């Protein structure tokens, strides 16, 4: 009897915890949606802070370049080795540059790079804005009659939307160069042959479809980072918690958005 009561109590606590998590999720989606709407409205109705935008663009580019390069290189190496073994097994070596080219253009460069870089960018936003929130700097901006969305959110979201396509193109070039090196040294595919086969397989439509998703990823991770950052409470512990939540939320948001956008593009073809 005691064991049954213990099991029942554990189940009740489990379901209460899941219900609380669901309520928190819905609340964050609602508040994030309101912040997104305010950001769009503010961007088109108030003066754009160009100086803050350029500062954020510079900071995000510097912060993101190393991790983007590392991601592009090692993902390309792993994918080339995996595809290469499969292609060599069936005597279709030229399928390697073709498959790698299409994969890089459509998904690896835009989506995977945006996932990694987006988590880094949004975490930085959450930490910075969270520190401002717990030290009441955001309240001070409001007290001075300024709009914190215009001063803090719009420049960051705009910078994220700008930097994501640029990093995606850079990651595509780095990834293809890394794949070429592995294909040449490991599978004996000449660089000229690799480039020609990749160019034949990758169309402009493939490249543009991947690139078109990146501004949306930038917008979403920017809103997520600003939402959790500006809502930070509880001192330094709250800043750490907000940063952790931001990384998880940004990753899930990018993955869900990628699935939806990919489905839309595939349907439109």
Tab-separated table of C-alpha atoms in Angstrom:
chain	number	residue	atom	x	y	z
A	1	UNK	CA	0.000	0.000	0.000
A	2	UNK	CA	2.780	2.405	0.884
A	3	UNK	CA	4.551	1.585	-2.374
A	4	UNK	CA	1.368	2.355	-4.321
A	5	UNK	CA	0.981	5.701	-2.543
A	6	UNK	CA	4.619	6.542	-3.230
A	7	UNK	CA	4.218	5.698	-6.913
A	8	UNK	CA	1.009	7.712	-7.143
A	9	UNK	CA	2.686	10.674	-5.437
A	10	UNK	CA	5.631	10.485	-7.831
A	11	UNK	CA	3.287	10.449	-10.815
A	12	UNK	CA	1.375	13.438	-9.478
A	13	UNK	CA	4.587	15.400	-8.982
A	14	UNK	CA	5.757	14.433	-12.456
A	15	UNK	CA	2.558	15.600	-14.143
A	16	UNK	CA	2.476	18.803	-12.071
A	17	UNK	CA	6.032	19.536	-13.175
A	18	UNK	CA	5.137	18.898	-16.826
A	19	UNK	CA	2.061	21.105	-16.544
A	20	UNK	CA	4.128	23.885	-14.978
A	21	UNK	CA	6.702	23.552	-17.759
A	22	UNK	CA	3.942	23.770	-20.367
A	23	UNK	CA	2.515	26.892	-18.751
A	24	UNK	CA	5.972	28.471	-18.679
A	25	UNK	CA	6.496	27.583	-22.335
A	26	UNK	CA	3.177	29.114	-23.373
A	27	UNK	CA	3.931	32.237	-21.335
A	28	UNK	CA	7.341	32.653	-22.979
A	29	UNK	CA	5.858	32.145	-26.441
A	30	UNK	CA	3.237	34.793	-25.728
A	31	UNK	CA	5.704	37.313	-24.301
A	32	UNK	CA	8.183	36.618	-27.075
A	33	UNK	CA	5.455	37.122	-29.656
A	34	UNK	CA	4.530	40.473	-28.128
A	35	UNK	CA	8.175	41.544	-28.127
A	36	UNK	CA	8.479	40.509	-31.771
A	37	UNK	CA	5.398	42.557	-32.688
A	38	UNK	CA	6.733	45.583	-30.773
A	39	UNK	CA	10.113	45.198	-32.458
A	40	UNK	CA	8.607	45.164	-35.951
A	41	UNK	CA	6.344	48.115	-35.163
A	42	UNK	CA	9.184	50.117	-33.605
A	43	UNK	CA	11.537	49.380	-36.500
A	44	UNK	CA	9.086	50.896	-38.990
A	45	UNK	CA	7.621	53.728	-36.926
A	46	UNK	CA	10.570	55.150	-34.958
A	47	UNK	CA	13.995	56.445	-35.900
A	48	UNK	CA	16.477	53.653	-36.443
A	49	UNK	CA	19.564	53.765	-34.204
A	50	UNK	CA	22.235	53.251	-36.845
A	51	UNK	CA	25.171	53.663	-34.463
A	52	UNK	CA	23.937	50.936	-32.119
A	53	UNK	CA	23.223	48.711	-35.132
A	54	UNK	CA	26.801	49.036	-36.422
A	55	UNK	CA	28.204	48.376	-32.950
A	56	UNK	CA	26.147	45.204	-32.632
A	57	UNK	CA	27.053	44.135	-36.162
A	58	UNK	CA	30.742	44.478	-35.363
A	59	UNK	CA	30.425	42.656	-32.038
A	60	UNK	CA	28.405	39.777	-33.487
A	61	UNK	CA	30.742	39.363	-36.431
A	62	UNK	CA	33.830	39.193	-34.225
A	63	UNK	CA	32.144	36.838	-31.749
A	64	UNK	CA	30.758	34.527	-34.410
A	65	UNK	CA	33.508	34.171	-37.004
A	66	UNK	CA	35.730	31.681	-35.164
A	67	UNK	CA	32.877	29.386	-34.193
A	68	UNK	CA	31.417	29.600	-37.720
A	69	UNK	CA	34.753	28.616	-39.268
A	70	UNK	CA	35.234	25.722	-36.850
A	71	UNK	CA	31.691	24.474	-37.431
A	72	UNK	CA	31.993	24.689	-41.221
A	73	UNK	CA	35.350	22.902	-41.334
A	74	UNK	CA	34.611	19.979	-39.056
A	75	UNK	CA	31.058	19.369	-40.259
A	76	UNK	CA	32.317	19.342	-43.859
A	77	UNK	CA	35.116	16.923	-42.953
A	78	UNK	CA	32.765	14.497	-41.218
A	79	UNK	CA	30.105	14.647	-43.943
A	80	UNK	CA	32.689	14.203	-46.718
A	81	UNK	CA	34.181	11.160	-45.030
A	82	UNK	CA	30.761	9.603	-44.486
A	83	UNK	CA	29.459	10.340	-47.982
A	84	UNK	CA	32.821	9.384	-49.507
A	85	UNK	CA	32.878	5.919	-47.961
A	86	UNK	CA	29.354	5.291	-49.229
A	87	UNK	CA	30.096	6.661	-52.724
A	88	UNK	CA	33.345	4.688	-53.024
A	89	UNK	CA	31.627	1.498	-51.946
A	90	UNK	CA	29.203	1.750	-54.880
A	91	UNK	CA	31.719	3.095	-57.387
A	92	UNK	CA	30.127	6.520	-57.657
A	93	UNK	CA	32.837	8.916	-56.537
A	94	UNK	CA	31.382	11.833	-58.475
A	95	UNK	CA	28.288	11.585	-56.296
A	96	UNK	CA	30.437	12.842	-53.411
A	97	UNK	CA	30.990	16.457	-54.559
A	98	UNK	CA	27.433	16.629	-55.854
A	99	UNK	CA	25.833	15.464	-52.620
A	100	UNK	CA	28.153	17.567	-50.450
A	101	UNK	CA	27.505	20.645	-52.595
A	102	UNK	CA	23.727	20.343	-52.362
A	103	UNK	CA	23.839	19.532	-48.642
A	104	UNK	CA	26.094	22.513	-47.917
A	105	UNK	CA	23.986	24.903	-49.987
A	106	UNK	CA	20.603	23.829	-48.680
A	107	UNK	CA	21.199	22.870	-45.050
A	108	UNK	CA	24.681	22.573	-43.607
A	109	UNK	CA	25.917	26.105	-44.247
A	110	UNK	CA	22.669	28.012	-43.592
A	111	UNK	CA	20.876	25.917	-40.970
A	112	UNK	CA	23.609	24.233	-38.957
A	113	UNK	CA	25.799	27.325	-38.884
A	114	UNK	CA	22.796	29.444	-37.881
A	115	UNK	CA	22.032	26.959	-35.110
A	116	UNK	CA	25.513	27.130	-33.595
A	117	UNK	CA	26.131	30.825	-34.203
A	118	UNK	CA	22.553	31.731	-33.258
A	119	UNK	CA	22.932	30.119	-29.841
A	120	UNK	CA	26.155	32.063	-29.329
A	121	UNK	CA	24.613	35.367	-30.411
A	122	UNK	CA	21.399	34.974	-28.421
A	123	UNK	CA	23.303	33.918	-25.299
A	124	UNK	CA	25.444	37.040	-25.583
A	125	UNK	CA	22.339	39.196	-25.914
A	126	UNK	CA	20.698	37.553	-22.910
A	127	UNK	CA	23.790	37.976	-20.742
A	128	UNK	CA	24.280	41.620	-21.733
A	129	UNK	CA	20.647	42.660	-21.417
A	130	UNK	CA	20.224	40.519	-18.312
A	131	UNK	CA	23.051	42.383	-16.613
A	132	UNK	CA	21.415	45.656	-17.598
A	133	UNK	CA	18.062	44.456	-16.261
A	134	UNK	CA	19.308	43.370	-12.832
A	135	UNK	CA	21.280	46.614	-12.415
A	136	UNK	CA	18.134	48.586	-13.371
A	137	UNK	CA	19.731	50.187	-16.430
A	138	UNK	CA	16.712	49.270	-18.557
A	139	UNK	CA	14.416	50.898	-15.994
A	140	UNK	CA	16.631	53.985	-16.164
A	141	UNK	CA	16.179	54.121	-19.943
A	142	UNK	CA	12.408	54.050	-19.470
A	143	UNK	CA	12.634	56.712	-16.755
A	144	UNK	CA	14.444	59.005	-19.192
A	145	UNK	CA	11.535	58.673	-21.610
A	146	UNK	CA	13.382	56.496	-24.132
A	147	UNK	CA	12.023	53.268	-25.590
A	148	UNK	CA	14.232	50.304	-24.622
A	149	UNK	CA	12.902	48.338	-27.586
A	150	UNK	CA	14.205	50.989	-29.995
A	151	UNK	CA	17.487	51.460	-28.129
A	152	UNK	CA	18.268	47.847	-27.250
A	153	UNK	CA	16.154	45.335	-29.154
A	154	UNK	CA	15.791	46.671	-32.702
A	155	UNK	CA	19.549	47.175	-33.314
A	156	UNK	CA	20.340	43.682	-32.029
A	157	UNK	CA	17.641	41.946	-34.040
A	158	UNK	CA	18.562	43.892	-37.186
A	159	UNK	CA	22.247	43.051	-36.716
A	160	UNK	CA	21.449	39.354	-36.241
A	161	UNK	CA	19.334	39.362	-39.410
A	162	UNK	CA	22.227	40.937	-41.305
A	163	UNK	CA	25.065	38.823	-39.958
A	164	UNK	CA	23.413	35.423	-40.459
A	165	UNK	CA	23.364	35.500	-44.302
A	166	UNK	CA	26.950	36.783	-44.407
A	167	UNK	CA	28.191	34.061	-42.074
A	168	UNK	CA	26.205	31.464	-44.022
A	169	UNK	CA	27.927	32.401	-47.292
A	170	UNK	CA	31.311	32.375	-45.574
A	171	UNK	CA	30.576	28.978	-43.996
A	172	UNK	CA	29.533	27.589	-47.392
A	173	UNK	CA	32.852	28.608	-48.961
A	174	UNK	CA	34.895	27.279	-46.024
A	175	UNK	CA	32.879	24.060	-45.920
A	176	UNK	CA	33.263	23.369	-49.630
A	177	UNK	CA	37.003	24.079	-49.448
A	178	UNK	CA	37.323	21.646	-46.540
A	179	UNK	CA	35.293	19.021	-48.393
A	180	UNK	CA	37.483	19.478	-51.469
A	181	UNK	CA	40.615	18.899	-49.405
A	182	UNK	CA	39.279	15.694	-47.846
A	183	UNK	CA	37.937	14.416	-51.178
A	184	UNK	CA	41.342	14.982	-52.775
A	185	UNK	CA	43.558	13.581	-50.037
A	186	UNK	CA	41.337	10.689	-48.936
A	187	UNK	CA	39.369	9.620	-52.004
A	188	UNK	CA	41.617	10.800	-54.825
A	189	UNK	CA	39.127	13.186	-56.432
A	190	UNK	CA	41.017	15.938	-58.251
A	191	UNK	CA	40.111	19.510	-57.226
A	192	UNK	CA	39.026	20.467	-60.765
A	193	UNK	CA	36.807	17.388	-60.971
A	194	UNK	CA	35.340	18.135	-57.544
A	195	UNK	CA	34.554	21.755	-58.403
A	196	UNK	CA	33.017	20.918	-61.792
A	197	UNK	CA	30.821	18.164	-60.338
A	198	UNK	CA	29.670	20.413	-57.488
A	199	UNK	CA	28.852	23.276	-59.862
A	200	UNK	CA	26.817	20.925	-62.045
A	201	UNK	CA	24.799	19.689	-59.071
A	202	UNK	CA	24.259	22.888	-57.090
A	203	UNK	CA	21.811	25.253	-58.752
A	204	UNK	CA	21.241	28.900	-57.924
A	205	UNK	CA	17.876	27.856	-56.506
A	206	UNK	CA	19.573	25.507	-54.021
A	207	UNK	CA	21.877	28.264	-52.823
A	208	UNK	CA	19.151	30.910	-52.586
A	209	UNK	CA	16.772	28.591	-50.727
A	210	UNK	CA	19.350	28.015	-48.034
A	211	UNK	CA	20.343	31.668	-47.901
A	212	UNK	CA	16.727	32.868	-47.712
A	213	UNK	CA	16.218	31.074	-44.402
A	214	UNK	CA	19.066	32.791	-42.583
A	215	UNK	CA	17.452	36.235	-42.009
A	216	UNK	CA	14.519	34.480	-40.346
A	217	UNK	CA	16.908	32.545	-38.118
A	218	UNK	CA	18.667	35.787	-37.202
A	219	UNK	CA	15.397	37.509	-36.401
A	220	UNK	CA	14.206	34.646	-34.211
A	221	UNK	CA	17.406	34.212	-32.202
A	222	UNK	CA	17.575	37.980	-31.745
A	223	UNK	CA	14.062	38.151	-30.333
A	224	UNK	CA	14.679	35.104	-28.126
A	225	UNK	CA	17.890	36.566	-26.693
A	226	UNK	CA	16.330	39.971	-26.053
A	227	UNK	CA	13.199	38.452	-24.516
A	228	UNK	CA	15.048	36.366	-21.939
A	229	UNK	CA	17.622	39.085	-21.311
A	230	UNK	CA	15.151	41.891	-20.653
A	231	UNK	CA	13.045	39.628	-18.472
A	232	UNK	CA	15.940	38.671	-16.191
A	233	UNK	CA	15.348	38.886	-12.450
A	234	UNK	CA	17.319	37.761	-9.411
A	235	UNK	CA	20.819	39.150	-9.759
A	236	UNK	CA	23.733	37.190	-11.180
A	237	UNK	CA	21.954	33.880	-10.630
A	238	UNK	CA	19.089	35.161	-12.752
A	239	UNK	CA	21.502	36.204	-15.502
A	240	UNK	CA	22.985	32.712	-15.605
A	241	UNK	CA	19.546	31.113	-15.672
A	242	UNK	CA	18.359	33.438	-18.441
A	243	UNK	CA	21.443	32.680	-20.525
A	244	UNK	CA	20.920	28.930	-20.185
A	245	UNK	CA	17.246	29.227	-21.101
A	246	UNK	CA	18.171	31.359	-24.090
A	247	UNK	CA	20.548	28.770	-25.542
A	248	UNK	CA	17.930	26.022	-25.303
A	249	UNK	CA	15.122	28.211	-26.653
A	250	UNK	CA	17.244	29.544	-29.526
A	251	UNK	CA	18.300	26.046	-30.598
A	252	UNK	CA	14.736	24.722	-30.570
A	253	UNK	CA	13.444	27.828	-32.360
A	254	UNK	CA	15.993	27.520	-35.173
A	255	UNK	CA	15.281	23.805	-35.635
A	256	UNK	CA	11.510	24.315	-35.738
A	257	UNK	CA	11.827	27.288	-38.094
A	258	UNK	CA	14.157	25.303	-40.360
A	259	UNK	CA	11.659	22.451	-40.595
A	260	UNK	CA	8.797	24.830	-41.423
A	261	UNK	CA	10.743	26.880	-43.968
A	262	UNK	CA	12.170	23.774	-45.646
A	263	UNK	CA	8.677	22.337	-45.994
A	264	UNK	CA	7.452	25.593	-47.530
A	265	UNK	CA	10.329	25.704	-50.020
A	266	UNK	CA	9.916	22.047	-50.980
A	267	UNK	CA	6.180	22.544	-51.482
A	268	UNK	CA	6.787	25.636	-53.612
A	269	UNK	CA	9.186	23.827	-55.975
